[in-house]
Amino acid sequence: MSDRLFIFDTTLRDGEQVPGCQLNTVEKIQVAKQLEILGVDVIEAGFPISSPGDFNSVIEISKAVTWPTICALTRAVQKDIDVAADALREAKHKRIHTGIGTSDPHIKYKFNSNREEIIERAVAAVKYAKRYVEDVEFYAEDAGRTENEYLARVVEAVVKAGATVVNIPDTTGYCLPQEYGEKIKYLMEHVDGLSAGKAILSTHCHNDLGMATANTMAGVLNGARQVEVTINGIGERAGNTSLEEVAMILKCHKGIGIDTNINTQKIYPTSRMVSSLMNMPVQPNKAIVGRNAFAHSSGIHQDGVLKNVQTYEIMNPKDVGIDDNAIVLTARSGRAALKHRLSVLGVEMDGERLDATYQEFLKLADKKKEVNDDDVLMLAGADRAAAHAVKLDYLQVTTGMGVKSVACIGLDIAGEKFEASASGNGPVDAAIKALKNIIKRQMVLKEFTIQAISKGSDDVGKVHMQVEYDGHVYYGFGANTDIVTASVEAYIDCINKFKK
Ligand code: KIV
Ligand code: ZN
């Protein structure tokens, strides 16, 4: 009989902490519903005390999903726990995730405390959270760099206090797989209550040295029965362990004898949805969900795969939801085909919203032969821009070899029309200078990334931008078949986010 591994998804908490990945409540609900379809056991929906937005999102996600446990993060502080319990009031299954740093650097520099006092605070927090919910998870922050003997004392104390899950985060992504595996093994062997099944251990690994998935698997092989993961591995700094990697490792290596509840065919649509809503591109060679993950380019590999896919493929792309036979959308595709494709990608649309998206789809399909999944998701997100106060009305740029680029731009600002022109060192420079002739603020372009075009010169180009204004950095995104327009749209996206 195989063992069950619980999947704790923290895309909406650790993942959403990444600068530029912030979602509004409606988008978070969309992701949460997709995570439910994917089959995750726990959704970490936010850190309610951190902002009214996070608080509200936890409430709304709690209402929107049924089966997964909804989890809210807190520090080991009573006020945090009160607010988290309040945010979870609508959840059908709820969990409070509380914790404190346990490594020497955390104890000394963060808390100016000592080991005994930290255990007391950990126990007090778990007991306090237990007044609100039965299911309490404790995290020992920086457990990766916490001495095992002391960590075992912390874990034993919080299990005694009522913790149902104890999270052993490798917060800094420092551990080697063997070291992390041995840590879990040590705890399994030395903590009363774990072997008796009073609580389970959870992994939470960061990818600073590229070892997050290896460390997670080492933890699982040594007894952890929950893994904390994110879609596409997004998360603080180099990210977290990616859900898709753990799920497919266990599916490919049946001999390990551990199952999850993940419907792996929903992996790809979920990955596309998260990437699109968070404007976070997936690296092309990313395991499982990258554009090249199943692309065989060398002649030898192609020859082998054509003879028999087993020569070079360890998993079937269909098992992760990549459907080669998916209907290709073109200018001749109807509204129903678009609705179906959106639904496969996890976006349900009807009525006026579908009509508006279909009109945009037709415009795009006129410009490019085939509309792919990225384009469809981009169109689905385009209606977010409709609510913006500043909108691009038109853009005309004259450019070429040996001449200065000149741009004329028209903006609609809260219903009022503005026009300006400028010349510059290239089409993007000219267009942004023209834009700045209307929006006269001290804005500095900090980062400008053009995402690789996947297929054909008619494809949609995607631009990610960071603009500094009034001491804050704002992240913007634009997508268009014209890369200069995409750049201006990304800049305007930043402007729309400025704090007034
Ligand atoms: O990485 C970490 O330690 C965390 C905790 C808050 C669980 O994200
Ligand atoms: Zn983390």
Coordinates of C-alpha atoms and ligand atoms in Angstrom, one line a residue:
M1 CA 0.0 0.0 0.0
S2 CA 1.3 3.4 -0.8
D3 CA 1.7 6.3 1.5
R4 CA -0.1 9.6 1.0
L5 CA 1.8 12.8 0.7
F6 CA -0.1 16.1 1.4
I7 CA 0.5 18.9 -1.0
F8 CA 0.5 22.4 0.6
D9 CA 0.5 25.1 -2.1
T10 CA 2.0 28.5 -1.1
T11 CA 1.8 30.1 -4.5
L12 CA -0.6 32.7 -3.1
R13 CA 1.6 33.5 -0.1
D14 CA 5.3 32.8 -0.6
G15 CA 4.9 33.0 -4.4
E16 CA 2.9 36.2 -4.2
Q17 CA 5.5 37.9 -2.0
V18 CA 7.7 38.2 -5.1
P19 CA 8.0 41.8 -6.3
G20 CA 5.9 42.2 -9.4
C21 CA 3.8 39.0 -8.8
Q22 CA 1.0 40.7 -6.8
L23 CA -2.5 39.6 -7.6
N24 CA -5.8 41.3 -6.8
T25 CA -8.4 39.4 -4.9
V26 CA -10.3 38.3 -8.1
E27 CA -7.1 36.9 -9.6
K28 CA -6.3 35.1 -6.3
I29 CA -9.7 33.5 -6.3
Q30 CA -9.1 32.4 -9.9
V31 CA -5.8 30.8 -8.9
A32 CA -7.3 29.2 -5.8
K33 CA -10.1 27.6 -7.7
Q34 CA -7.6 26.2 -10.2
L35 CA -5.5 24.8 -7.3
E36 CA -8.7 23.1 -6.1
I37 CA -9.2 21.5 -9.5
L38 CA -5.5 20.5 -9.5
G39 CA -6.1 18.6 -6.3
V40 CA -3.9 20.4 -3.7
D41 CA -4.7 19.5 -0.1
V42 CA -3.8 22.9 1.5
I43 CA -3.9 26.4 0.0
E44 CA -1.9 29.0 1.9
A45 CA -4.0 32.0 1.0
G46 CA -2.0 34.8 2.6
F47 CA -0.6 36.5 5.7
P48 CA -3.7 38.4 6.9
I49 CA -2.0 40.8 9.3
S50 CA 0.3 42.0 6.6
S51 CA -2.3 44.1 4.7
P52 CA -6.0 44.6 4.3
G53 CA -5.7 43.1 0.8
D54 CA -4.2 39.9 2.2
F55 CA -6.9 39.8 4.9
N56 CA -9.7 40.2 2.4
S57 CA -8.2 37.7 0.0
V58 CA -8.1 35.0 2.7
I59 CA -11.8 35.7 3.4
E60 CA -12.8 35.5 -0.3
I61 CA -10.7 32.4 -1.1
S62 CA -12.3 30.7 2.0
K63 CA -15.7 31.3 0.5
A64 CA -14.7 30.3 -3.1
V65 CA -13.2 26.9 -2.5
T66 CA -14.6 23.8 -0.8
W67 CA -12.2 20.9 -0.4
P68 CA -8.7 22.2 0.3
T69 CA -7.8 23.4 3.8
I70 CA -7.3 27.1 3.8
C71 CA -4.2 28.2 5.7
A72 CA -3.3 31.7 7.0
L73 CA 0.3 32.6 8.0
T74 CA 1.2 34.4 11.2
R75 CA 4.2 35.2 13.3
A76 CA 4.2 33.8 16.9
V77 CA 2.3 36.9 18.0
Q78 CA -1.2 36.9 19.5
K79 CA -2.5 39.8 17.4
D80 CA -1.4 38.0 14.1
I81 CA -3.2 34.9 15.3
D82 CA -6.4 36.9 16.2
V83 CA -6.4 38.4 12.7
A84 CA -5.7 35.1 10.9
A85 CA -8.5 33.4 12.8
D86 CA -10.9 36.2 11.8
A87 CA -9.8 36.0 8.1
L88 CA -10.4 32.2 8.2
R89 CA -14.0 32.5 9.6
E90 CA -15.6 31.4 6.3
A91 CA -13.3 28.5 5.6
K92 CA -14.8 25.0 5.5
H93 CA -11.4 23.5 6.6
K94 CA -9.0 25.9 8.3
R95 CA -5.5 26.0 9.5
I96 CA -3.3 28.6 11.2
H97 CA 0.4 28.5 10.3
T98 CA 2.3 30.1 13.1
G99 CA 6.0 30.1 13.8
I100 CA 9.3 31.7 14.8
G101 CA 13.0 31.6 13.8
T102 CA 15.0 28.9 15.5
S103 CA 18.5 29.2 14.1
D104 CA 21.2 30.9 16.2
P105 CA 21.4 33.9 13.8
H106 CA 17.6 34.4 14.0
I107 CA 17.5 34.0 17.8
K108 CA 20.4 36.3 18.4
Y109 CA 19.9 39.0 15.7
K110 CA 16.2 39.0 14.9
F111 CA 14.8 38.4 18.4
N112 CA 17.7 39.3 20.7
S113 CA 16.6 36.3 22.7
N114 CA 17.8 32.8 23.7
R115 CA 16.9 29.2 22.9
E116 CA 14.7 28.6 26.0
E117 CA 12.7 31.8 25.5
I118 CA 12.1 30.9 21.8
I119 CA 10.7 27.5 22.8
E120 CA 8.3 29.2 25.3
R121 CA 7.1 31.7 22.6
A122 CA 6.6 28.8 20.1
V123 CA 4.6 26.8 22.6
A124 CA 2.5 29.9 23.6
A125 CA 1.7 30.7 20.0
V126 CA 0.6 27.1 19.2
K127 CA -1.6 27.0 22.3
Y128 CA -3.1 30.4 21.5
A129 CA -3.8 29.3 17.9
K130 CA -5.4 26.1 19.2
R131 CA -8.1 28.3 20.9
Y132 CA -9.3 29.2 17.4
V133 CA -8.7 26.1 15.3
E134 CA -7.9 22.4 15.7
D135 CA -5.4 22.3 12.8
V136 CA -2.3 24.3 13.7
E137 CA 0.9 24.2 11.8
F138 CA 4.1 25.4 13.3
Y139 CA 7.1 26.6 11.3
A140 CA 10.6 26.7 12.7
E141 CA 12.0 29.4 10.5
D142 CA 15.5 28.7 9.2
A143 CA 15.3 25.2 10.5
G144 CA 17.8 24.3 7.7
R145 CA 20.5 26.1 9.7
T146 CA 19.2 25.1 13.2
E147 CA 21.2 22.5 15.1
N148 CA 19.3 19.2 15.0
E149 CA 19.3 18.5 18.7
Y150 CA 17.8 21.9 19.6
L151 CA 15.3 21.7 16.6
A152 CA 14.1 18.3 18.0
R153 CA 13.4 20.0 21.4
V154 CA 11.4 22.7 19.6
V155 CA 9.4 20.2 17.5
E156 CA 8.7 18.0 20.5
A157 CA 7.4 21.0 22.5
V158 CA 5.1 22.3 19.8
V159 CA 3.7 18.8 19.1
K160 CA 3.0 18.5 22.8
A161 CA 1.3 21.9 22.7
G162 CA -1.0 20.6 19.9
A163 CA 0.6 21.3 16.6
T164 CA -0.7 18.9 13.9
V165 CA 2.0 19.7 11.3
V166 CA 5.5 20.9 11.9
N167 CA 7.2 22.7 9.1
I168 CA 11.0 22.4 8.7
P169 CA 11.8 25.3 6.3
D170 CA 15.2 25.5 4.6
T171 CA 14.5 29.2 4.5
T172 CA 17.8 30.3 3.0
G173 CA 18.1 27.3 0.6
Y174 CA 21.4 26.4 2.2
C175 CA 21.1 22.7 3.0
L176 CA 22.5 19.8 0.9
P177 CA 19.9 17.1 0.1
Q178 CA 21.7 14.6 2.3
E179 CA 21.9 17.0 5.2
Y180 CA 18.2 18.0 4.9
G181 CA 17.2 14.3 4.6
E182 CA 19.2 13.5 7.7
K183 CA 17.5 16.4 9.6
I184 CA 14.1 14.9 8.8
K185 CA 15.3 11.4 9.8
Y186 CA 16.8 12.7 13.0
L187 CA 13.5 14.4 13.9
M188 CA 11.4 11.3 13.0
E189 CA 13.7 9.2 15.3
H190 CA 14.1 11.6 18.2
V191 CA 10.7 13.4 18.6
D192 CA 8.1 11.6 20.7
G193 CA 4.7 12.0 19.0
L194 CA 5.9 11.9 15.4
S195 CA 6.2 8.2 15.2
A196 CA 3.0 7.9 17.2
G197 CA 1.3 9.9 14.4
K198 CA 0.3 12.9 16.6
A199 CA 1.8 15.3 13.9
I200 CA 3.4 15.1 10.6
L201 CA 6.6 16.9 9.3
S202 CA 6.5 19.2 6.4
T203 CA 9.2 20.3 4.0
H204 CA 9.5 23.9 2.8
C205 CA 12.6 24.4 0.7
H206 CA 13.9 27.4 -1.1
N207 CA 16.0 27.2 -4.3
D208 CA 18.9 29.6 -3.6
L209 CA 21.4 26.9 -4.6
G210 CA 19.1 25.1 -7.0
M211 CA 18.5 22.2 -4.6
A212 CA 14.9 22.9 -3.5
T213 CA 13.3 19.9 -5.2
A214 CA 16.2 17.6 -4.3
N215 CA 15.9 18.7 -0.7
T216 CA 12.2 18.2 -0.6
M217 CA 12.5 14.7 -2.0
A218 CA 15.2 13.9 0.5
G219 CA 12.7 15.0 3.2
V220 CA 9.9 12.9 1.8
L221 CA 12.2 9.8 1.5
N222 CA 13.0 10.3 5.2
G223 CA 9.5 10.6 6.5
A224 CA 8.1 14.0 5.8
R225 CA 4.4 13.6 4.7
Q226 CA 3.6 17.2 3.6
V227 CA 5.5 19.3 1.0
E228 CA 5.2 23.1 0.7
V229 CA 5.4 24.0 -3.0
T230 CA 4.5 26.6 -5.5
I231 CA 3.4 26.5 -9.1
N232 CA 6.3 27.1 -11.5
G233 CA 8.6 27.2 -8.4
I234 CA 7.9 30.9 -7.8
G235 CA 8.8 32.4 -4.4
E236 CA 11.1 34.6 -2.5
R237 CA 14.5 35.2 -4.2
A238 CA 15.3 32.0 -6.3
G239 CA 11.9 30.6 -5.4
N240 CA 10.4 27.5 -3.7
T241 CA 10.2 23.9 -4.6
S242 CA 7.9 23.5 -7.6
L243 CA 4.7 21.5 -7.2
E244 CA 4.9 20.1 -10.7
E245 CA 8.4 18.6 -10.1
V246 CA 7.4 16.8 -6.9
A247 CA 4.1 15.5 -8.4
M248 CA 5.8 14.2 -11.5
I249 CA 8.8 12.7 -9.6
L250 CA 6.3 10.6 -7.6
K251 CA 4.3 9.7 -10.6
C252 CA 7.4 8.6 -12.6
H253 CA 9.0 6.8 -9.7
K254 CA 6.1 4.6 -8.7
G255 CA 8.6 2.4 -6.7
I256 CA 8.9 5.1 -4.1
G257 CA 5.3 4.1 -3.1
I258 CA 4.0 7.6 -2.3
D259 CA 0.9 9.1 -3.9
T260 CA -0.5 12.6 -4.0
N261 CA -4.0 13.8 -4.8
I262 CA -2.7 15.9 -7.8
N263 CA -4.5 15.5 -11.1
T264 CA -1.3 15.9 -13.1
Q265 CA -3.3 16.6 -16.3
K266 CA -4.2 20.0 -14.7
I267 CA -0.5 20.9 -14.2
Y268 CA 0.1 22.7 -17.5
P269 CA -3.0 24.8 -17.5
T270 CA -2.4 25.8 -13.9
S271 CA 1.2 26.7 -14.8
R272 CA 0.1 28.9 -17.7
M273 CA -2.6 30.6 -15.6
V274 CA -0.2 31.5 -12.8
S275 CA 2.5 32.7 -15.2
S276 CA 0.0 34.8 -17.1
L277 CA -1.7 36.4 -14.1
M278 CA 1.5 37.0 -12.2
N279 CA 3.3 38.2 -15.4
M280 CA 6.1 35.9 -14.5
P281 CA 7.5 34.1 -17.5
V282 CA 8.4 30.4 -17.1
Q283 CA 12.0 29.8 -18.2
P284 CA 11.9 27.7 -21.5
N285 CA 14.0 24.9 -20.0
K286 CA 12.0 24.6 -16.8
A287 CA 11.3 21.0 -15.9
I288 CA 7.8 19.8 -16.7
V289 CA 6.2 23.1 -17.7
G290 CA 8.9 25.0 -19.7
R291 CA 8.3 25.5 -23.4
N292 CA 11.2 23.1 -24.3
A293 CA 10.5 20.5 -21.6
F294 CA 9.2 18.1 -24.3
A295 CA 10.9 19.5 -27.4
H296 CA 13.4 17.2 -28.9
S297 CA 15.7 19.3 -31.1
S298 CA 18.8 17.3 -31.9
G299 CA 18.6 15.0 -34.9
I300 CA 19.5 11.9 -32.9
H301 CA 16.8 12.5 -30.3
Q302 CA 14.2 13.3 -32.9
D303 CA 15.1 10.1 -34.8
G304 CA 14.8 8.1 -31.6
V305 CA 11.5 9.6 -30.5
L306 CA 10.0 9.0 -33.9
K307 CA 11.0 5.3 -33.7
N308 CA 9.6 5.0 -30.1
V309 CA 8.9 7.8 -27.7
Q310 CA 10.3 5.8 -24.8
T311 CA 13.8 6.3 -26.2
Y312 CA 14.0 9.9 -24.8
E313 CA 10.7 10.6 -23.0
I314 CA 10.3 9.5 -19.4
M315 CA 6.8 10.9 -19.2
N316 CA 3.9 11.5 -21.6
P317 CA 3.3 15.3 -22.2
K318 CA -0.4 14.5 -22.0
D319 CA 0.1 13.4 -18.4
V320 CA 0.9 17.0 -17.5
G321 CA -1.9 18.4 -19.6
I322 CA 0.1 19.3 -22.7
D323 CA -2.2 18.5 -25.6
D324 CA -0.5 18.5 -29.0
N325 CA -3.8 18.0 -30.7
A326 CA -5.3 21.0 -29.0
I327 CA -7.5 23.0 -31.4
V328 CA -5.4 25.8 -32.9
L329 CA -7.3 29.1 -32.8
T330 CA -7.3 31.2 -35.9
A331 CA -9.3 34.1 -37.2
R332 CA -12.0 31.6 -38.3
S333 CA -12.5 30.2 -34.8
G334 CA -15.8 31.0 -33.2
R335 CA -16.7 32.3 -29.8
A336 CA -17.4 28.8 -28.6
A337 CA -13.9 27.6 -29.5
L338 CA -12.4 30.6 -27.6
K339 CA -14.6 29.9 -24.6
H340 CA -13.5 26.2 -24.6
R341 CA -9.8 27.1 -24.8
L342 CA -10.2 29.6 -22.0
S343 CA -11.9 27.0 -19.9
V344 CA -9.2 24.4 -20.5
L345 CA -6.7 27.1 -19.3
G346 CA -8.8 27.6 -16.2
V347 CA -10.6 30.8 -17.1
E348 CA -14.4 30.7 -17.1
M349 CA -15.9 33.5 -19.2
D350 CA -19.4 34.3 -20.4
G351 CA -21.6 37.2 -21.5
E352 CA -20.2 40.6 -22.1
R353 CA -16.8 39.7 -20.9
L354 CA -16.5 36.9 -23.4
D355 CA -17.8 39.1 -26.2
A356 CA -15.2 41.8 -25.4
T357 CA -12.4 39.2 -25.2
Y358 CA -13.6 37.6 -28.5
Q359 CA -13.4 41.0 -30.3
E360 CA -9.8 41.4 -29.0
F361 CA -9.1 37.8 -30.1
L362 CA -10.3 38.6 -33.7
K363 CA -8.1 41.6 -33.9
L364 CA -5.1 39.6 -32.8
A365 CA -6.0 36.6 -35.0
D366 CA -6.0 39.1 -38.0
K367 CA -2.4 40.0 -37.1
K368 CA -1.0 36.5 -36.5
K369 CA -1.9 33.2 -38.1
E370 CA -2.3 31.1 -35.0
V371 CA -3.3 32.2 -31.5
N372 CA -1.6 30.1 -28.8
D373 CA -2.3 29.5 -25.2
D374 CA -0.1 32.4 -24.0
D375 CA -2.0 34.8 -26.3
V376 CA -5.4 33.5 -25.0
L377 CA -4.3 34.0 -21.4
M378 CA -2.9 37.4 -22.3
L379 CA -6.3 38.4 -23.9
A380 CA -8.1 37.1 -20.8
G381 CA -6.1 39.4 -18.7
A382 CA -6.4 42.4 -21.0
D383 CA -9.7 43.4 -19.5
R384 CA -7.8 44.2 -16.3
A385 CA -6.3 47.1 -18.2
A386 CA -9.8 48.4 -19.1
A387 CA -10.2 49.6 -15.5
H388 CA -7.0 51.7 -15.7
A389 CA -7.2 55.4 -15.4
V390 CA -4.4 56.0 -18.0
K391 CA -4.9 54.2 -21.3
L392 CA -3.0 54.2 -24.6
D393 CA -5.2 55.7 -27.3
Y394 CA -2.8 55.5 -30.2
L395 CA 0.9 55.4 -31.0
Q396 CA 2.6 56.2 -34.2
V397 CA 6.4 55.8 -34.6
T398 CA 8.6 56.5 -37.5
T399 CA 12.0 54.9 -37.4
G400 CA 14.7 53.4 -39.6
M401 CA 18.4 53.2 -40.3
G402 CA 20.3 56.5 -40.3
V403 CA 17.3 58.6 -39.1
K404 CA 16.1 59.7 -35.7
S405 CA 13.0 57.9 -34.4
V406 CA 10.0 60.1 -33.9
A407 CA 6.9 59.1 -31.9
C408 CA 3.4 60.6 -31.6
I409 CA 1.3 59.3 -28.7
G410 CA -2.3 59.8 -27.6
L411 CA -3.4 59.0 -24.0
D412 CA -6.8 58.8 -22.4
I413 CA -6.5 59.9 -18.8
A414 CA -9.8 59.3 -16.9
G415 CA -11.7 60.2 -20.1
E416 CA -9.7 63.2 -21.1
K417 CA -7.6 63.1 -24.3
F418 CA -3.9 64.2 -24.4
E419 CA -1.4 64.1 -27.3
A420 CA 2.4 64.6 -27.5
S421 CA 5.4 63.8 -29.7
A422 CA 9.1 63.4 -29.2
S423 CA 12.2 62.1 -30.9
G424 CA 14.6 59.6 -29.4
N425 CA 17.4 57.2 -29.7
G426 CA 15.3 54.4 -31.2
P427 CA 11.5 53.8 -31.4
V428 CA 11.0 52.8 -27.7
D429 CA 13.0 55.8 -26.4
A430 CA 11.0 58.1 -28.6
A431 CA 7.7 56.6 -27.6
I432 CA 8.5 56.8 -23.8
K433 CA 9.8 60.4 -24.2
A434 CA 6.5 61.3 -25.8
L435 CA 4.6 59.6 -23.0
K436 CA 6.7 61.6 -20.4
N437 CA 5.8 64.8 -22.2
I438 CA 2.2 64.1 -21.1
I439 CA 2.9 62.4 -17.7
K440 CA 5.3 65.0 -16.3
R441 CA 6.6 63.1 -13.3
Q442 CA 10.1 62.1 -12.1
M443 CA 10.0 58.5 -13.3
V444 CA 13.1 56.4 -13.9
L445 CA 13.1 53.2 -16.0
K446 CA 14.9 50.6 -13.9
E447 CA 14.4 47.4 -15.8
F448 CA 13.2 46.6 -19.2
T449 CA 12.9 42.9 -20.3
I450 CA 11.5 41.8 -23.6
Q451 CA 10.4 38.2 -23.4
A452 CA 11.6 35.9 -26.2
I453 CA 9.1 35.5 -29.0
S454 CA 8.2 31.8 -29.3
K455 CA 7.1 31.3 -32.8
G456 CA 7.3 33.5 -35.9
S457 CA 7.8 37.2 -36.5
D458 CA 4.1 37.8 -36.2
D459 CA 4.0 36.6 -32.6
V460 CA 3.0 38.6 -29.5
G461 CA 6.0 40.2 -27.8
K462 CA 5.8 40.5 -24.0
V463 CA 7.5 43.3 -22.0
H464 CA 8.2 43.4 -18.3
M465 CA 9.2 46.8 -16.8
Q466 CA 10.2 48.3 -13.5
V467 CA 9.8 52.1 -13.1
E468 CA 10.9 54.0 -10.0
Y469 CA 8.7 56.9 -8.9
D470 CA 8.6 58.7 -5.6
G471 CA 10.9 56.2 -3.8
H472 CA 8.9 53.1 -4.9
V473 CA 9.5 50.6 -7.7
Y474 CA 6.5 49.7 -9.8
Y475 CA 6.2 46.6 -12.0
G476 CA 4.4 46.7 -15.3
F477 CA 3.6 44.4 -18.1
G478 CA 2.6 44.9 -21.8
A479 CA 1.9 42.5 -24.6
N480 CA 1.4 43.3 -28.3
T481 CA 2.4 42.0 -31.7
D482 CA 4.2 45.4 -31.9
I483 CA 7.0 45.4 -29.4
V484 CA 7.2 49.2 -29.2
T485 CA 3.5 49.3 -28.3
A486 CA 4.0 46.5 -25.8
S487 CA 6.8 48.6 -24.2
V488 CA 4.6 51.7 -23.9
E489 CA 1.8 49.6 -22.4
A490 CA 4.1 48.2 -19.8
Y491 CA 5.2 51.7 -18.9
I492 CA 1.6 52.8 -18.6
D493 CA 0.8 49.7 -16.5
C494 CA 3.4 50.9 -14.0
I495 CA 2.0 54.5 -14.0
N496 CA -1.5 53.1 -13.3
K497 CA 0.0 51.5 -10.1
F498 CA 1.5 54.7 -8.8
K499 CA 0.4 55.5 -5.2
K500 CA -1.3 58.9 -5.6
Ligands
KIV1 O1 10.8 30.2 4.1 C1 10.3 30.3 5.2 O2 10.8 30.0 6.2 C2 8.8 30.6 5.2 C3 8.1 30.5 6.5 C4 7.4 31.7 6.8 C5 7.2 29.3 6.5 O3 8.3 31.0 4.2
ZN2 ZN 9.4 30.4 2.4

